[in-house]
Amino acid sequence: MIAHLRGRLFSKQPGQAIVEAAGVGYDVTISVPTFTSLPAEGTEVSLHIHTQVREDLIALFGFFDLREKRLFERLITVSGVGPKLAVTILSGLDPDRMIAAIRAQDHATLTRIPGVGKKLAERLSLELRDKMEDMATAPAAAVVSAGPAADDVLSALTNLGYQRPAALKAIETVVEKDKALGEDFDQLFRAALKVIR
């Protein structure tokens, strides 16, 4: 089973990336958040992979963020949710909002995702509500502990298109090395940009 893939990003488009590793081009289905996180074509990329094997097909589903892969693997345990629909669901709502909606049984938010009707929203909440505890985050606390500039830097990075979990991790990483960075927006922003993935 392929669980991880590192190589040159041969090409990318919404929904698909081709990663060349050891002379082989792997066709990987990706979500919109993963697409927006990918580097430029021709550069090295690293993806977490879920491999689906059927009689007539071997399909690779790739995720820039490990948390997104874990969420995908929980979504496909729900009856009626195949890998393609799971990718659509991940593309329609960011992981934090989706986890919150499932845990709160917020069917109205879930039905805004293309392909998710009322019955499927109810099934997602019913089958996954208790399986989301370990995936829920407390982003506000993490940002507050990083210093007064952290909230503005997080907002700036997400406005630039970076995923919130990746932006949070970058901020925490640089503040861990130098606490003073949390006091200054410009310095923290530049430092976070250097380490964000």
PDB file of C-alpha atoms in Angstrom:
ATOM      1  CA  MET A   1       0.000   0.000   0.000  1.00  0.00           C
ATOM      2  CA  ILE A   2       1.269   3.487  -0.818  1.00  0.00           C
ATOM      3  CA  ALA A   3       0.905   5.687   2.287  1.00  0.00           C
ATOM      4  CA  HIS A   4       3.264   8.539   1.409  1.00  0.00           C
ATOM      5  CA  LEU A   5       4.630   9.948  -1.838  1.00  0.00           C
ATOM      6  CA  ARG A   6       7.524  12.342  -2.356  1.00  0.00           C
ATOM      7  CA  GLY A   7       8.761  13.487  -5.741  1.00  0.00           C
ATOM      8  CA  ARG A   8       8.655  16.209  -8.376  1.00  0.00           C
ATOM      9  CA  LEU A   9       5.289  17.859  -8.957  1.00  0.00           C
ATOM     10  CA  PHE A  10       4.940  17.164 -12.674  1.00  0.00           C
ATOM     11  CA  SER A  11       1.570  18.899 -13.056  1.00  0.00           C
ATOM     12  CA  LYS A  12      -1.360  20.094 -10.964  1.00  0.00           C
ATOM     13  CA  GLN A  13      -4.931  21.189 -11.467  1.00  0.00           C
ATOM     14  CA  PRO A  14      -7.963  21.308  -9.160  1.00  0.00           C
ATOM     15  CA  GLY A  15      -8.759  17.691  -8.345  1.00  0.00           C
ATOM     16  CA  GLN A  16      -5.558  16.155  -9.719  1.00  0.00           C
ATOM     17  CA  ALA A  17      -1.794  16.176  -9.249  1.00  0.00           C
ATOM     18  CA  ILE A  18       0.809  14.098 -11.041  1.00  0.00           C
ATOM     19  CA  VAL A  19       3.861  13.379  -8.898  1.00  0.00           C
ATOM     20  CA  GLU A  20       6.962  11.908 -10.515  1.00  0.00           C
ATOM     21  CA  ALA A  21       8.976   9.625  -8.229  1.00  0.00           C
ATOM     22  CA  ALA A  22      11.815   7.370  -9.428  1.00  0.00           C
ATOM     23  CA  GLY A  23      10.805   7.914 -13.049  1.00  0.00           C
ATOM     24  CA  VAL A  24       7.140   6.984 -12.496  1.00  0.00           C
ATOM     25  CA  GLY A  25       4.305   9.546 -12.705  1.00  0.00           C
ATOM     26  CA  TYR A  26       1.645   8.897 -10.073  1.00  0.00           C
ATOM     27  CA  ASP A  27      -1.841  10.251 -10.817  1.00  0.00           C
ATOM     28  CA  VAL A  28      -3.219  11.480  -7.485  1.00  0.00           C
ATOM     29  CA  THR A  29      -6.755  12.731  -6.785  1.00  0.00           C
ATOM     30  CA  ILE A  30      -6.604  15.774  -4.500  1.00  0.00           C
ATOM     31  CA  SER A  31      -8.995  18.133  -2.718  1.00  0.00           C
ATOM     32  CA  VAL A  32      -9.180  21.886  -3.290  1.00  0.00           C
ATOM     33  CA  PRO A  33      -7.363  22.678   0.017  1.00  0.00           C
ATOM     34  CA  THR A  34      -4.495  20.354  -1.019  1.00  0.00           C
ATOM     35  CA  PHE A  35      -4.398  21.930  -4.494  1.00  0.00           C
ATOM     36  CA  THR A  36      -4.066  25.431  -3.012  1.00  0.00           C
ATOM     37  CA  SER A  37      -1.268  24.221  -0.692  1.00  0.00           C
ATOM     38  CA  LEU A  38       0.833  22.645  -3.457  1.00  0.00           C
ATOM     39  CA  PRO A  39       4.110  24.310  -4.501  1.00  0.00           C
ATOM     40  CA  ALA A  40       4.907  25.320  -8.088  1.00  0.00           C
ATOM     41  CA  GLU A  41       5.120  22.665 -10.788  1.00  0.00           C
ATOM     42  CA  GLY A  42       8.623  21.239 -11.130  1.00  0.00           C
ATOM     43  CA  THR A  43       9.439  21.502  -7.424  1.00  0.00           C
ATOM     44  CA  GLU A  44       9.547  18.710  -4.847  1.00  0.00           C
ATOM     45  CA  VAL A  45       6.292  17.844  -3.112  1.00  0.00           C
ATOM     46  CA  SER A  46       5.364  15.452  -0.334  1.00  0.00           C
ATOM     47  CA  LEU A  47       1.831  14.036  -0.017  1.00  0.00           C
ATOM     48  CA  HIS A  48       0.096  11.736   2.475  1.00  0.00           C
ATOM     49  CA  ILE A  49      -1.610   9.038   0.402  1.00  0.00           C
ATOM     50  CA  HIS A  50      -4.692   6.869   0.819  1.00  0.00           C
ATOM     51  CA  THR A  51      -4.638   3.959  -1.654  1.00  0.00           C
ATOM     52  CA  GLN A  52      -7.920   2.473  -2.834  1.00  0.00           C
ATOM     53  CA  VAL A  53      -7.679  -0.956  -4.458  1.00  0.00           C
ATOM     54  CA  ARG A  54     -10.542  -2.440  -6.444  1.00  0.00           C
ATOM     55  CA  GLU A  55     -10.638  -5.269  -8.971  1.00  0.00           C
ATOM     56  CA  ASP A  56     -10.489  -2.861 -11.898  1.00  0.00           C
ATOM     57  CA  LEU A  57      -8.645   0.075 -10.350  1.00  0.00           C
ATOM     58  CA  ILE A  58      -5.893   1.289  -8.057  1.00  0.00           C
ATOM     59  CA  ALA A  59      -6.597   4.908  -7.085  1.00  0.00           C
ATOM     60  CA  LEU A  60      -4.412   7.285  -5.064  1.00  0.00           C
ATOM     61  CA  PHE A  61      -5.895  10.096  -2.985  1.00  0.00           C
ATOM     62  CA  GLY A  62      -3.339  12.649  -1.796  1.00  0.00           C
ATOM     63  CA  PHE A  63      -3.378  15.155   1.048  1.00  0.00           C
ATOM     64  CA  PHE A  64      -0.943  17.923   1.876  1.00  0.00           C
ATOM     65  CA  ASP A  65      -2.085  17.876   5.494  1.00  0.00           C
ATOM     66  CA  LEU A  66      -2.113  14.641   7.543  1.00  0.00           C
ATOM     67  CA  ARG A  67      -5.195  15.818   9.443  1.00  0.00           C
ATOM     68  CA  GLU A  68      -7.079  16.121   6.147  1.00  0.00           C
ATOM     69  CA  LYS A  69      -6.127  12.525   5.278  1.00  0.00           C
ATOM     70  CA  ARG A  70      -7.383  11.301   8.650  1.00  0.00           C
ATOM     71  CA  LEU A  71     -10.659  13.153   8.130  1.00  0.00           C
ATOM     72  CA  PHE A  72     -10.979  11.637   4.627  1.00  0.00           C
ATOM     73  CA  GLU A  73     -10.484   8.138   6.055  1.00  0.00           C
ATOM     74  CA  ARG A  74     -13.246   8.731   8.592  1.00  0.00           C
ATOM     75  CA  LEU A  75     -15.610  10.129   5.969  1.00  0.00           C
ATOM     76  CA  ILE A  76     -15.313   7.022   3.779  1.00  0.00           C
ATOM     77  CA  THR A  77     -16.419   4.820   6.705  1.00  0.00           C
ATOM     78  CA  VAL A  78     -19.873   6.426   6.454  1.00  0.00           C
ATOM     79  CA  SER A  79     -22.308   4.403   4.345  1.00  0.00           C
ATOM     80  CA  GLY A  80     -22.921   6.126   1.030  1.00  0.00           C
ATOM     81  CA  VAL A  81     -19.666   8.097   1.085  1.00  0.00           C
ATOM     82  CA  GLY A  82     -17.085   6.881  -1.432  1.00  0.00           C
ATOM     83  CA  PRO A  83     -13.606   8.366  -1.908  1.00  0.00           C
ATOM     84  CA  LYS A  84     -14.711  10.796  -4.664  1.00  0.00           C
ATOM     85  CA  LEU A  85     -17.564  12.194  -2.559  1.00  0.00           C
ATOM     86  CA  ALA A  86     -15.223  12.421   0.454  1.00  0.00           C
ATOM     87  CA  VAL A  87     -12.828  14.581  -1.632  1.00  0.00           C
ATOM     88  CA  THR A  88     -15.782  16.780  -2.680  1.00  0.00           C
ATOM     89  CA  ILE A  89     -16.827  17.148   0.976  1.00  0.00           C
ATOM     90  CA  LEU A  90     -13.269  18.099   1.999  1.00  0.00           C
ATOM     91  CA  SER A  91     -13.213  20.647  -0.838  1.00  0.00           C
ATOM     92  CA  GLY A  92     -16.493  22.197   0.291  1.00  0.00           C
ATOM     93  CA  LEU A  93     -15.678  22.988   3.917  1.00  0.00           C
ATOM     94  CA  ASP A  94     -12.434  23.482   5.825  1.00  0.00           C
ATOM     95  CA  PRO A  95     -11.626  20.721   8.365  1.00  0.00           C
ATOM     96  CA  ASP A  96     -12.219  22.822  11.502  1.00  0.00           C
ATOM     97  CA  ARG A  97     -15.698  23.942  10.373  1.00  0.00           C
ATOM     98  CA  MET A  98     -16.597  20.446   9.195  1.00  0.00           C
ATOM     99  CA  ILE A  99     -15.556  18.800  12.464  1.00  0.00           C
ATOM    100  CA  ALA A 100     -17.470  21.449  14.431  1.00  0.00           C
ATOM    101  CA  ALA A 101     -20.573  20.984  12.236  1.00  0.00           C
ATOM    102  CA  ILE A 102     -20.496  17.187  12.602  1.00  0.00           C
ATOM    103  CA  ARG A 103     -20.029  17.349  16.368  1.00  0.00           C
ATOM    104  CA  ALA A 104     -22.789  19.961  16.769  1.00  0.00           C
ATOM    105  CA  GLN A 105     -25.121  18.116  14.349  1.00  0.00           C
ATOM    106  CA  ASP A 106     -25.269  21.320  12.301  1.00  0.00           C
ATOM    107  CA  HIS A 107     -27.005  19.845   9.249  1.00  0.00           C
ATOM    108  CA  ALA A 108     -27.596  23.274   7.671  1.00  0.00           C
ATOM    109  CA  THR A 109     -23.828  23.858   7.345  1.00  0.00           C
ATOM    110  CA  LEU A 110     -23.189  20.343   6.041  1.00  0.00           C
ATOM    111  CA  THR A 111     -25.893  20.551   3.363  1.00  0.00           C
ATOM    112  CA  ARG A 112     -24.150  23.600   1.848  1.00  0.00           C
ATOM    113  CA  ILE A 113     -21.476  21.198   0.569  1.00  0.00           C
ATOM    114  CA  PRO A 114     -22.181  20.055  -3.019  1.00  0.00           C
ATOM    115  CA  GLY A 115     -23.391  16.452  -3.022  1.00  0.00           C
ATOM    116  CA  VAL A 116     -24.497  16.460   0.635  1.00  0.00           C
ATOM    117  CA  GLY A 117     -28.247  16.323   1.143  1.00  0.00           C
ATOM    118  CA  LYS A 118     -30.227  16.324   4.382  1.00  0.00           C
ATOM    119  CA  LYS A 119     -30.104  12.531   4.824  1.00  0.00           C
ATOM    120  CA  LEU A 120     -26.358  12.330   4.250  1.00  0.00           C
ATOM    121  CA  ALA A 121     -25.755  15.270   6.619  1.00  0.00           C
ATOM    122  CA  GLU A 122     -27.731  13.433   9.309  1.00  0.00           C
ATOM    123  CA  ARG A 123     -25.781  10.217   8.635  1.00  0.00           C
ATOM    124  CA  LEU A 124     -22.438  12.048   8.835  1.00  0.00           C
ATOM    125  CA  SER A 125     -23.392  13.524  12.216  1.00  0.00           C
ATOM    126  CA  LEU A 126     -24.786  10.262  13.555  1.00  0.00           C
ATOM    127  CA  GLU A 127     -21.901   8.027  12.479  1.00  0.00           C
ATOM    128  CA  LEU A 128     -18.956  10.409  13.023  1.00  0.00           C
ATOM    129  CA  ARG A 129     -19.935  12.659  15.944  1.00  0.00           C
ATOM    130  CA  ASP A 130     -18.201  10.497  18.558  1.00  0.00           C
ATOM    131  CA  LYS A 131     -15.194   9.806  16.302  1.00  0.00           C
ATOM    132  CA  MET A 132     -14.216  13.486  15.995  1.00  0.00           C
ATOM    133  CA  GLU A 133     -13.122  14.196  19.582  1.00  0.00           C
ATOM    134  CA  ASP A 134      -9.403  13.679  18.880  1.00  0.00           C
ATOM    135  CA  MET A 135      -9.547  15.817  15.721  1.00  0.00           C
ATOM    136  CA  ALA A 136     -11.154  18.900  17.224  1.00  0.00           C
ATOM    137  CA  THR A 137      -8.668  21.683  17.825  1.00  0.00           C
ATOM    138  CA  ALA A 138      -8.596  24.706  20.061  1.00  0.00           C
ATOM    139  CA  PRO A 139      -7.005  27.181  17.653  1.00  0.00           C
ATOM    140  CA  ALA A 140      -7.862  30.265  19.685  1.00  0.00           C
ATOM    141  CA  ALA A 141      -5.848  29.100  22.687  1.00  0.00           C
ATOM    142  CA  ALA A 142      -2.853  28.260  20.508  1.00  0.00           C
ATOM    143  CA  VAL A 143      -2.903  31.705  18.898  1.00  0.00           C
ATOM    144  CA  VAL A 144      -3.266  33.550  22.211  1.00  0.00           C
ATOM    145  CA  SER A 145      -0.297  31.696  23.707  1.00  0.00           C
ATOM    146  CA  ALA A 146       1.839  32.653  20.691  1.00  0.00           C
ATOM    147  CA  GLY A 147       1.674  36.385  21.493  1.00  0.00           C
ATOM    148  CA  PRO A 148      -0.330  39.509  20.588  1.00  0.00           C
ATOM    149  CA  ALA A 149       0.707  39.592  16.907  1.00  0.00           C
ATOM    150  CA  ALA A 150      -0.209  35.944  16.275  1.00  0.00           C
ATOM    151  CA  ASP A 151      -3.911  36.507  15.590  1.00  0.00           C
ATOM    152  CA  ASP A 152      -3.213  39.131  12.899  1.00  0.00           C
ATOM    153  CA  VAL A 153      -0.513  36.963  11.310  1.00  0.00           C
ATOM    154  CA  LEU A 154      -2.886  33.964  11.271  1.00  0.00           C
ATOM    155  CA  SER A 155      -5.520  36.099   9.550  1.00  0.00           C
ATOM    156  CA  ALA A 156      -2.977  37.428   7.022  1.00  0.00           C
ATOM    157  CA  LEU A 157      -1.725  33.930   6.151  1.00  0.00           C
ATOM    158  CA  THR A 158      -5.230  32.502   5.695  1.00  0.00           C
ATOM    159  CA  ASN A 159      -6.138  35.511   3.499  1.00  0.00           C
ATOM    160  CA  LEU A 160      -3.120  34.646   1.328  1.00  0.00           C
ATOM    161  CA  GLY A 161      -4.643  31.196   0.800  1.00  0.00           C
ATOM    162  CA  TYR A 162      -2.695  29.111   3.328  1.00  0.00           C
ATOM    163  CA  GLN A 163      -4.730  26.542   5.253  1.00  0.00           C
ATOM    164  CA  ARG A 164      -5.497  27.552   8.861  1.00  0.00           C
ATOM    165  CA  PRO A 165      -3.868  24.441  10.465  1.00  0.00           C
ATOM    166  CA  ALA A 166      -0.655  24.971   8.430  1.00  0.00           C
ATOM    167  CA  ALA A 167      -0.593  28.680   9.320  1.00  0.00           C
ATOM    168  CA  LEU A 168      -1.124  27.909  13.017  1.00  0.00           C
ATOM    169  CA  LYS A 169       1.654  25.340  13.010  1.00  0.00           C
ATOM    170  CA  ALA A 170       4.065  27.773  11.323  1.00  0.00           C
ATOM    171  CA  ILE A 171       3.293  30.494  13.890  1.00  0.00           C
ATOM    172  CA  GLU A 172       3.744  28.096  16.812  1.00  0.00           C
ATOM    173  CA  THR A 173       6.996  26.747  15.353  1.00  0.00           C
ATOM    174  CA  VAL A 174       8.668  30.149  15.012  1.00  0.00           C
ATOM    175  CA  VAL A 175       7.414  31.465  18.370  1.00  0.00           C
ATOM    176  CA  GLU A 176       8.729  28.314  20.061  1.00  0.00           C
ATOM    177  CA  LYS A 177      12.205  29.182  18.769  1.00  0.00           C
ATOM    178  CA  ASP A 178      11.965  32.891  19.599  1.00  0.00           C
ATOM    179  CA  LYS A 179       9.198  34.132  21.943  1.00  0.00           C
ATOM    180  CA  ALA A 180       9.927  37.775  21.043  1.00  0.00           C
ATOM    181  CA  LEU A 181       8.589  37.193  17.519  1.00  0.00           C
ATOM    182  CA  GLY A 182       5.061  36.927  18.938  1.00  0.00           C
ATOM    183  CA  GLU A 183       5.202  40.637  19.799  1.00  0.00           C
ATOM    184  CA  ASP A 184       5.942  41.975  16.311  1.00  0.00           C
ATOM    185  CA  PHE A 185       3.611  41.471  13.327  1.00  0.00           C
ATOM    186  CA  ASP A 186       6.212  42.052  10.567  1.00  0.00           C
ATOM    187  CA  GLN A 187       8.874  39.792  12.064  1.00  0.00           C
ATOM    188  CA  LEU A 188       6.403  37.024  12.951  1.00  0.00           C
ATOM    189  CA  PHE A 189       4.761  37.211   9.504  1.00  0.00           C
ATOM    190  CA  ARG A 190       8.112  36.935   7.679  1.00  0.00           C
ATOM    191  CA  ALA A 191       9.342  34.116   9.921  1.00  0.00           C
ATOM    192  CA  ALA A 192       6.080  32.156   9.555  1.00  0.00           C
ATOM    193  CA  LEU A 193       6.188  32.549   5.756  1.00  0.00           C
ATOM    194  CA  LYS A 194       9.633  30.917   5.706  1.00  0.00           C
ATOM    195  CA  VAL A 195       8.494  27.769   7.520  1.00  0.00           C
ATOM    196  CA  ILE A 196       4.894  27.329   6.338  1.00  0.00           C
ATOM    197  CA  ARG A 197       4.206  24.158   4.331  1.00  0.00           C
TER     198      ARG A 197
END
